[in-house]
XYZ file of C-alpha atoms in Angstrom:
575
model
C 19.046 19.965 -11.537
C 19.804 21.422 -8.082
C 22.748 19.704 -6.411
C 20.704 18.688 -3.391
C 17.738 17.335 -5.334
C 16.919 13.645 -5.139
C 17.804 11.406 -8.033
C 14.480 9.535 -7.925
C 11.105 11.194 -7.442
C 7.836 9.379 -6.803
C 4.269 10.552 -7.297
C 1.135 8.433 -7.542
C 2.086 5.204 -9.324
C 5.075 6.841 -11.047
C 8.805 6.835 -10.375
C 11.047 9.287 -12.217
C 14.800 8.777 -12.404
C 16.085 12.283 -13.106
C 19.597 11.027 -13.778
C 18.758 8.452 -16.445
C 15.677 10.204 -17.833
C 13.382 7.244 -17.128
C 9.697 7.309 -16.201
C 8.200 4.144 -14.749
C 4.648 3.320 -13.759
C 4.338 0.575 -11.141
C 7.667 -0.777 -12.295
C 6.862 -0.628 -16.003
C 8.832 1.762 -18.171
C 6.796 4.499 -19.864
C 8.191 5.848 -23.112
C 8.728 9.582 -22.969
C 10.660 11.736 -25.408
C 13.353 14.174 -24.307
C 11.413 17.468 -24.387
C 8.379 16.151 -22.445
C 10.758 14.627 -19.902
C 12.604 17.920 -19.465
C 9.298 19.648 -18.734
C 8.466 16.965 -16.162
C 11.907 17.334 -14.556
C 11.533 21.111 -14.346
C 8.150 20.787 -12.646
C 9.329 18.101 -10.213
C 12.297 20.185 -9.115
C 9.816 22.736 -7.738
C 6.610 20.835 -6.919
C 3.712 23.069 -5.904
C 5.381 26.138 -7.434
C 4.640 27.975 -10.661
C 7.192 27.276 -13.404
C 6.806 29.987 -16.041
C 6.715 29.474 -19.780
C 9.781 31.706 -20.079
C 11.712 29.417 -17.726
C 10.713 26.396 -19.757
C 11.745 28.122 -22.976
C 15.216 28.851 -21.592
C 15.558 25.258 -20.389
C 14.231 23.472 -23.478
C 15.513 25.781 -26.216
C 18.489 27.687 -24.796
C 20.496 30.381 -26.531
C 19.648 31.343 -30.078
C 17.831 28.136 -30.995
C 15.130 29.019 -33.508
C 11.845 27.257 -32.876
C 8.133 27.909 -32.849
C 8.173 28.000 -29.057
C 4.422 28.062 -28.382
C 3.708 25.162 -30.691
C 6.755 23.200 -29.507
C 5.925 23.645 -25.832
C 2.255 22.784 -26.280
C 3.131 19.659 -28.262
C 5.656 18.498 -25.651
C 3.235 19.200 -22.815
C 0.426 17.291 -24.517
C 2.735 14.274 -24.946
C 3.698 14.481 -21.270
C 0.064 14.585 -20.175
C -0.748 11.665 -22.450
C 2.030 9.579 -20.903
C 0.770 10.407 -17.402
C -2.895 9.843 -18.263
C -3.510 13.455 -17.279
C -5.742 16.098 -18.839
C -5.708 19.886 -18.902
C -9.435 20.028 -18.106
C -9.327 17.794 -15.010
C -5.656 17.659 -14.034
C -4.253 15.232 -11.507
C -0.644 16.233 -11.925
C -0.032 19.336 -14.063
C -2.065 22.494 -13.472
C -2.110 25.188 -16.168
C -1.944 28.920 -15.470
C -3.035 30.443 -18.820
C -0.293 32.443 -20.553
C 1.866 32.207 -17.416
C 3.067 28.648 -16.839
C 2.455 25.362 -15.039
C 2.534 23.821 -11.581
C 3.016 20.219 -10.474
C 0.099 19.705 -8.090
C 0.361 16.087 -6.855
C 2.214 15.052 -3.676
C 5.848 14.177 -4.393
C 8.313 12.055 -2.418
C 12.024 12.340 -3.082
C 13.639 8.955 -2.697
C 16.846 9.130 -4.678
C 19.252 10.118 -1.886
C 18.400 6.970 0.049
C 17.617 4.757 -2.892
C 18.644 1.189 -2.228
C 21.096 -0.393 -4.625
C 19.207 -2.791 -6.905
C 20.664 -6.173 -7.821
C 19.362 -9.067 -9.918
C 20.560 -12.653 -9.775
C 20.135 -14.168 -13.218
C 19.302 -17.888 -13.363
C 22.447 -19.922 -12.871
C 23.219 -21.950 -15.975
C 23.006 -25.719 -15.573
C 26.259 -27.147 -16.969
C 25.629 -30.738 -15.890
C 24.329 -31.717 -19.309
C 21.333 -33.290 -17.570
C 17.974 -31.560 -18.031
C 16.799 -33.248 -14.842
C 19.263 -31.049 -12.939
C 17.395 -27.833 -13.821
C 15.743 -27.915 -10.415
C 19.186 -27.639 -8.806
C 20.323 -24.591 -10.807
C 16.945 -22.895 -10.251
C 17.107 -23.691 -6.550
C 20.629 -22.319 -6.266
C 19.426 -19.107 -7.915
C 16.604 -18.765 -5.374
C 18.847 -19.502 -2.395
C 21.393 -16.969 -3.646
C 18.629 -14.360 -3.892
C 17.598 -15.100 -0.309
C 21.170 -14.826 0.976
C 21.737 -11.480 -0.737
C 18.347 -10.027 0.191
C 19.105 -10.505 3.894
C 22.476 -8.694 3.883
C 21.021 -5.216 4.443
C 17.464 -4.807 3.052
C 17.507 -1.042 3.644
C 20.487 -0.569 1.337
C 20.339 -3.523 -1.059
C 17.183 -4.681 -2.844
C 17.353 -7.970 -4.724
C 14.948 -8.868 -7.504
C 12.812 -11.836 -6.473
C 12.891 -15.333 -7.917
C 9.820 -15.103 -10.142
C 11.127 -12.153 -12.121
C 14.679 -13.485 -12.168
C 13.742 -16.868 -13.616
C 11.931 -15.267 -16.536
C 15.419 -14.576 -17.906
C 16.355 -18.246 -17.977
C 18.242 -19.030 -21.203
C 17.612 -15.448 -22.337
C 19.452 -13.943 -25.287
C 18.913 -10.408 -23.977
C 21.989 -8.354 -23.180
C 22.923 -7.011 -19.760
C 21.867 -3.448 -20.603
C 18.384 -4.513 -21.695
C 17.842 -6.685 -18.633
C 19.075 -3.852 -16.417
C 16.570 -1.446 -17.964
C 13.682 -3.907 -17.646
C 14.433 -4.668 -13.997
C 15.816 -1.231 -13.073
C 18.938 -2.703 -11.450
C 22.465 -1.435 -10.827
C 24.192 -4.824 -10.544
C 23.710 -8.274 -12.016
C 25.068 -11.534 -10.637
C 25.330 -14.335 -13.162
C 26.946 -17.715 -13.094
C 26.783 -21.437 -13.677
C 26.602 -24.623 -11.652
C 27.639 -28.205 -12.250
C 26.546 -30.869 -9.785
C 27.997 -34.370 -9.940
C 27.934 -37.071 -7.285
C 28.674 -35.293 -3.997
C 30.529 -32.313 -5.516
C 29.242 -29.000 -6.783
C 31.149 -26.501 -8.907
C 29.862 -22.922 -8.986
C 31.104 -20.009 -11.068
C 29.826 -16.535 -10.246
C 30.570 -13.072 -11.597
C 29.304 -9.604 -10.749
C 28.500 -7.087 -13.490
C 27.992 -3.350 -13.025
C 25.149 -2.484 -15.395
C 26.100 1.161 -15.947
C 29.095 0.185 -18.091
C 28.770 -3.644 -18.158
C 32.076 -3.987 -16.328
C 32.844 -7.425 -14.835
C 34.155 -6.363 -11.446
C 34.402 -9.673 -9.614
C 34.433 -13.372 -10.465
C 35.169 -16.534 -8.555
C 35.032 -20.326 -8.915
C 34.035 -22.664 -6.098
C 34.511 -26.431 -6.071
C 33.083 -27.911 -2.883
C 31.361 -30.796 -1.209
C 27.635 -30.444 -1.855
C 27.062 -30.391 1.921
C 28.795 -26.989 1.971
C 26.454 -25.414 -0.577
C 25.077 -22.888 1.940
C 28.577 -21.855 2.961
C 29.452 -21.208 -0.685
C 26.358 -19.045 -1.075
C 27.323 -17.106 2.042
C 30.854 -16.570 0.695
C 29.475 -15.251 -2.603
C 27.104 -12.910 -0.769
C 29.851 -11.533 1.465
C 32.184 -11.040 -1.502
C 29.510 -9.073 -3.342
C 28.811 -6.965 -0.254
C 32.483 -6.055 -0.111
C 32.612 -5.283 -3.829
C 29.680 -2.847 -3.721
C 30.705 -1.365 -0.357
C 27.609 -2.646 1.426
C 27.641 -2.516 5.209
C 26.164 -5.735 6.610
C 23.337 -5.686 9.107
C 24.236 -7.171 12.531
C 21.947 -10.148 11.844
C 23.705 -10.819 8.541
C 27.091 -10.822 10.255
C 25.965 -13.315 12.874
C 24.268 -15.565 10.307
C 27.447 -15.716 8.214
C 29.234 -17.284 11.204
C 26.537 -19.896 11.825
C 26.381 -21.612 8.426
C 26.012 -25.366 8.802
C 26.428 -28.258 6.435
C 23.236 -29.626 4.906
C 22.108 -33.157 4.208
C 22.463 -33.371 0.394
C 19.351 -35.498 -0.073
C 17.197 -33.235 2.115
C 18.536 -30.212 0.249
C 17.826 -31.756 -3.164
C 14.288 -32.745 -2.162
C 13.629 -29.214 -0.907
C 14.893 -27.682 -4.172
C 12.771 -30.118 -6.176
C 9.722 -29.172 -4.116
C 10.235 -25.467 -4.811
C 10.810 -26.214 -8.493
C 7.370 -27.829 -8.772
C 5.610 -25.285 -6.540
C 6.699 -22.522 -8.915
C 4.472 -24.009 -11.630
C 1.495 -22.771 -9.574
C -0.977 -25.367 -10.797
C -2.656 -28.390 -9.198
C -0.088 -30.914 -10.335
C 2.876 -28.705 -9.482
C 1.647 -27.860 -5.987
C 0.803 -31.500 -5.247
C 4.258 -32.682 -6.361
C 5.905 -29.797 -4.550
C 4.281 -30.790 -1.262
C 5.378 -34.412 -1.734
C 9.020 -33.426 -2.191
C 8.990 -30.987 0.731
C 7.561 -33.649 3.032
C 10.268 -35.996 1.771
C 12.919 -33.392 2.625
C 11.567 -33.056 6.163
C 11.471 -36.825 6.601
C 15.146 -37.054 5.574
C 16.234 -34.264 7.945
C 13.563 -33.020 10.397
C 15.945 -30.288 11.651
C 16.436 -28.644 8.243
C 14.317 -25.456 8.385
C 13.774 -24.282 4.747
C 11.318 -27.012 3.651
C 8.997 -26.119 6.537
C 8.940 -22.521 5.274
C 8.139 -23.593 1.705
C 5.625 -26.196 2.889
C 3.693 -23.556 4.832
C 3.404 -21.481 1.670
C 2.354 -24.546 -0.347
C -0.485 -25.304 2.046
C -1.547 -21.655 2.039
C -2.042 -21.639 -1.718
C -3.787 -25.035 -1.493
C -6.462 -23.686 0.832
C -9.884 -23.699 -0.755
C -8.354 -24.944 -3.991
C -6.754 -28.328 -3.401
C -7.703 -28.761 0.254
C -10.499 -27.588 2.581
C -9.476 -24.427 4.451
C -9.407 -26.095 7.856
C -7.052 -28.842 6.767
C -4.817 -26.609 4.636
C -4.522 -23.807 7.172
C -3.797 -26.113 10.101
C -1.061 -27.792 8.057
C 0.334 -24.400 7.045
C 0.375 -23.228 10.664
C 2.041 -26.446 11.826
C 4.737 -26.215 9.142
C 5.475 -22.530 9.767
C 5.555 -22.976 13.533
C 7.904 -25.961 13.330
C 10.190 -24.130 10.922
C 10.370 -21.140 13.253
C 11.264 -23.389 16.193
C 14.314 -24.445 14.193
C 15.124 -21.001 12.769
C 13.226 -17.982 14.105
C 14.750 -15.787 11.389
C 12.691 -17.344 8.548
C 10.940 -14.153 7.450
C 8.544 -15.785 5.018
C 7.479 -18.384 7.591
C 6.374 -15.471 9.784
C 4.547 -13.986 6.788
C 2.792 -17.303 6.103
C 1.797 -17.566 9.747
C 0.399 -14.049 9.483
C -1.770 -15.090 6.559
C -3.057 -18.113 8.505
C -4.088 -15.750 11.295
C -5.699 -13.463 8.704
C -7.515 -15.955 6.514
C -8.431 -18.724 8.957
C -8.026 -17.744 12.602
C -9.432 -14.258 11.969
C -7.030 -13.100 14.655
C -6.306 -9.701 13.168
C -3.805 -8.554 15.821
C -1.754 -11.754 15.571
C -1.809 -11.492 11.777
C -0.307 -8.016 11.821
C 2.240 -8.991 14.461
C 3.566 -11.835 12.291
C 3.560 -9.758 9.109
C 5.497 -7.001 10.870
C 7.994 -9.524 12.217
C 8.544 -10.794 8.669
C 9.254 -7.225 7.561
C 11.687 -6.697 10.434
C 13.615 -9.803 9.451
C 13.670 -9.211 5.715
C 12.020 -6.156 4.206
C 13.613 -7.276 0.935
C 11.231 -10.219 0.631
C 8.616 -9.581 -2.054
C 6.359 -12.233 -0.524
C 6.523 -10.642 2.935
C 5.695 -7.232 1.457
C 2.811 -8.665 -0.561
C 1.359 -10.640 2.358
C 1.454 -7.605 4.631
C -0.267 -5.654 1.878
C -3.003 -8.276 1.767
C -3.533 -7.956 5.513
C -3.706 -4.158 5.289
C -6.218 -4.343 2.434
C -8.470 -6.713 4.394
C -8.474 -4.183 7.232
C -9.444 -1.386 4.829
C -6.058 0.361 5.195
C -5.757 0.792 1.456
C -3.064 3.460 1.161
C -0.680 1.373 3.249
C -1.709 -1.782 1.390
C -1.052 -0.273 -2.027
C 2.344 0.986 -0.869
C 3.324 -2.524 0.271
C 2.112 -4.150 -2.938
C 3.951 -1.576 -5.033
C 7.119 -2.304 -3.053
C 6.591 -6.030 -3.646
C 6.302 -5.297 -7.365
C 9.549 -3.290 -7.308
C 11.231 -6.379 -5.860
C 9.492 -8.731 -8.300
C 8.703 -6.453 -11.264
C 7.751 -9.029 -13.884
C 5.970 -11.507 -11.633
C 2.388 -12.116 -12.803
C 1.448 -13.221 -9.287
C 2.711 -10.075 -7.550
C 1.308 -7.847 -10.281
C -2.087 -9.520 -9.814
C -1.968 -8.980 -6.057
C -1.507 -5.256 -6.640
C -4.454 -5.334 -9.047
C -6.547 -7.155 -6.453
C -5.752 -4.620 -3.736
C -6.640 -1.772 -6.132
C -9.938 -3.564 -6.831
C -10.679 -3.905 -3.113
C -9.851 -0.204 -2.701
C -12.451 0.508 -5.413
C -9.829 2.035 -7.677
C -11.241 0.043 -10.537
C -9.723 2.038 -13.385
C -6.259 1.572 -11.905
C -6.981 -2.089 -11.194
C -7.973 -2.722 -14.806
C -4.853 -0.966 -16.064
C -2.628 -2.928 -13.705
C -4.216 -6.249 -14.647
C -3.830 -5.560 -18.347
C -0.111 -5.130 -17.593
C -0.190 -8.485 -15.776
C -1.768 -10.256 -18.710
C 0.871 -8.779 -20.993
C 3.418 -10.537 -18.766
C 1.540 -13.842 -18.825
C -1.618 -14.132 -20.958
C -2.320 -17.572 -19.468
C -2.324 -16.641 -15.774
C -5.868 -17.568 -14.789
C -6.108 -15.568 -11.553
C -5.218 -12.322 -13.352
C -8.221 -12.891 -15.625
C -10.440 -13.516 -12.578
C -9.461 -10.275 -10.839
C -9.653 -8.324 -14.111
C -13.191 -9.667 -14.544
C -14.122 -8.496 -11.035
C -12.820 -4.989 -11.725
C -14.529 -4.792 -15.136
C -17.792 -5.868 -13.540
C -17.538 -3.009 -11.053
C -17.082 -0.672 -14.028
C -20.367 -1.968 -15.416
C -18.667 -3.843 -18.278
C -20.456 -7.119 -17.667
C -19.892 -8.654 -21.073
C -16.143 -8.057 -20.861
C -16.113 -9.357 -17.284
C -17.829 -12.594 -18.307
C -15.305 -13.001 -21.137
C -12.463 -12.734 -18.615
C -14.033 -15.312 -16.299
C -14.504 -17.641 -19.261
C -10.852 -17.160 -20.190
C -9.812 -17.971 -16.608
C -11.968 -21.110 -16.718
C -10.203 -22.174 -19.896
C -6.794 -21.753 -18.276
C -7.688 -23.435 -14.955
C -10.738 -25.685 -15.583
C -11.274 -26.698 -11.944
C -11.438 -23.454 -9.993
C -14.482 -22.885 -7.781
C -13.372 -19.264 -7.380
C -13.612 -18.691 -11.135
C -16.986 -20.429 -11.309
C -18.319 -18.406 -8.399
C -17.284 -15.168 -10.070
C -18.752 -16.287 -13.393
C -22.064 -17.316 -11.826
C -22.292 -14.041 -9.923
C -21.629 -12.059 -13.120
C -24.289 -14.004 -15.014
C -26.781 -13.195 -12.253
C -25.949 -9.471 -12.280
C -26.250 -9.470 -16.079
C -29.759 -10.931 -15.827
C -28.684 -14.300 -17.241
C -30.363 -16.247 -14.427
C -30.438 -19.579 -16.251
C -26.671 -19.527 -16.713
C -26.182 -18.543 -13.088
C -28.312 -21.496 -11.956
C -26.307 -23.821 -14.204
C -23.157 -22.667 -12.438
C -24.775 -23.423 -9.068
C -25.606 -26.924 -10.297
C -22.047 -27.385 -11.541
C -20.603 -26.270 -8.199
C -22.885 -28.755 -6.447
C -21.464 -31.563 -8.617
C -17.910 -30.374 -8.012
C -18.450 -30.354 -4.253
C -18.738 -34.143 -4.357
C -15.182 -34.371 -5.780
C -13.417 -31.154 -4.732
C -13.633 -28.625 -1.958
C -16.014 -25.804 -2.907
C -16.261 -22.894 -0.503
C -19.871 -22.132 0.501
C -19.004 -18.481 -0.137
C -19.170 -19.019 -3.911
C -22.751 -20.281 -3.849
C -23.640 -17.494 -1.445
C -22.308 -14.808 -3.788
C -24.327 -16.205 -6.715
C -27.551 -16.382 -4.690
C -26.959 -12.818 -3.486
C -26.650 -11.596 -7.089
C -29.838 -13.502 -7.980
C -31.632 -11.536 -5.259
C -32.227 -14.649 -3.139
C -30.848 -13.192 0.068
C -32.100 -15.883 2.452
C -30.200 -18.540 0.520
C -27.193 -16.238 0.239
C -26.913 -15.656 3.979
C -27.495 -19.344 4.681
C -24.450 -20.144 2.550
C -22.456 -17.304 4.135
C -23.276 -18.772 7.539
C -21.959 -22.141 6.381
C -18.845 -20.362 5.112
C -18.458 -18.822 8.560
C -18.759 -22.203 10.262
C -16.152 -23.650 7.862
C -13.953 -20.580 8.374
C -13.795 -19.906 4.643
C -10.872 -17.604 3.928
C -13.049 -15.536 1.582
C -14.675 -14.040 4.678
C -11.382 -12.323 5.489
C -12.372 -9.924 2.661
C -15.936 -9.522 3.968
C -15.302 -6.017 5.266
C -14.010 -4.663 1.942
C -15.279 -6.859 -0.942
C -16.982 -4.544 -3.502
C -19.379 -7.152 -4.883
C -20.972 -7.419 -1.429
C -21.856 -3.711 -1.299
C -25.570 -4.305 -2.124
C -25.854 -6.437 1.040
C -24.249 -4.056 3.512
C -27.505 -2.538 4.734
C -28.966 -5.963 5.574
C -28.955 -6.654 9.340
C -27.646 -10.174 8.673
C -24.614 -8.730 6.926
C -23.956 -6.395 9.829
C -24.344 -9.270 12.273
C -21.832 -11.428 10.427
C -19.414 -8.517 10.153
C -19.711 -7.971 13.916
C -19.030 -11.656 14.613
C -15.882 -11.474 12.495
C -14.663 -8.720 14.888
C -12.812 -6.595 12.362
C -10.929 -3.661 13.904
C -12.826 -0.391 13.627
């Protein structure tokens, strides 16, 4: 490898680490044997140039090695193409020059010289002996991630909470975890909370050789928990020679004591929110409101509450109520602490999905990125905004970055699949969503989005199966029912589609049901007058589904209708 060549090379959805010999696709490791990888490395060192068969022979089988070169090279090349999903007949990546050699034809970005150091915080072990204290150890893990992620996001990337917590009570070794998360460092530790004291043990492990380079014990008043986290973060920064950003330096000097009860209620709220179901979100909101009542000047629960209301919109609460509560929580949190990156991101999504103020939405999303580009949620939310505007290349880049920061999160993986679906890259969307379901077969929203993508591929039976699976996992989801009814209508199963409409009508007497879902079913049934009547009601209710109106593939058959164009004009999307 040339001395000045980057360690990591990116093309399409792939990242290649030329030092470790690893190929990853959207964060997932792709198995590739040595010879195929050497061919790939040779081509990537000179992208766009012809690499001759003689050059490959000297590289793969140097000296007097006896081998059937033609057969060996062809076999290795076929395995490489299979791993990349490429073909000789219609190549995306590797172009063949018969009897001469090969050329790597896709755009390549070389990222290794400026590659951020990757760190994972494994779930802190709860040593209290009380299972009820799990919320505290999980919360400490999340807060530690946040502290570290804000040190210098350009140079240190920290794996997000969702992926980190999947290693809770794991028996996997450091080397295996490092490979799965693609990290250079791992922070692990334990916590014991009793009365008003907290004891924390933390140690830093370099994954390359599993060396324990730093360890420390802290025994403090629970009111100083944030100061302890800051001390750990600063110690790690020093250990890995990380230069702090100016904001990180100033924040480290402004750490305040916290009200223990407000802090505990906030951690408990986040613990329940992470369950991502009706009961969990409802309980999470209750605890966050309790935290705010105990200490109205404590900023974090406002941030988490804004997110809770966002995900409640159109599911647990009507959009108007949920979005106004989300905006109020985010705004109040930012009055207390303007540096809450994810509160800015949540505010951006309120502007996107309810206010339909596209400029304000981007302004808030960009501010979130300025404050903490290491936040997977901020990256993902900005990607959602960009997708709604039809800026798909930028959107996919943001969602892929979010997935790098949260590589085994079903939620983030699904968001990437959804953006690929909106971009009409349905083959890639299906592939991505199959990866998601491998991570969590029971994640209902992944099945919904997979069904949408399969439907666009013309695989209606498979799409309906996915919607049925989603319904089984989350029985009360108007979004799932709307997708299922629409698929029935497209498949010619009108009676089933009408039954779904009747079911949604019954649900609307007990739960919030967006008018958009009935509109989409009527549109698929060919009853356009009814469809646009429901879309108009959705507009009046400011249904967040209309934020996708510009780009939603299932609405393509309606785009020539003057009523569609009129509604699109009223939504005032940027041109």
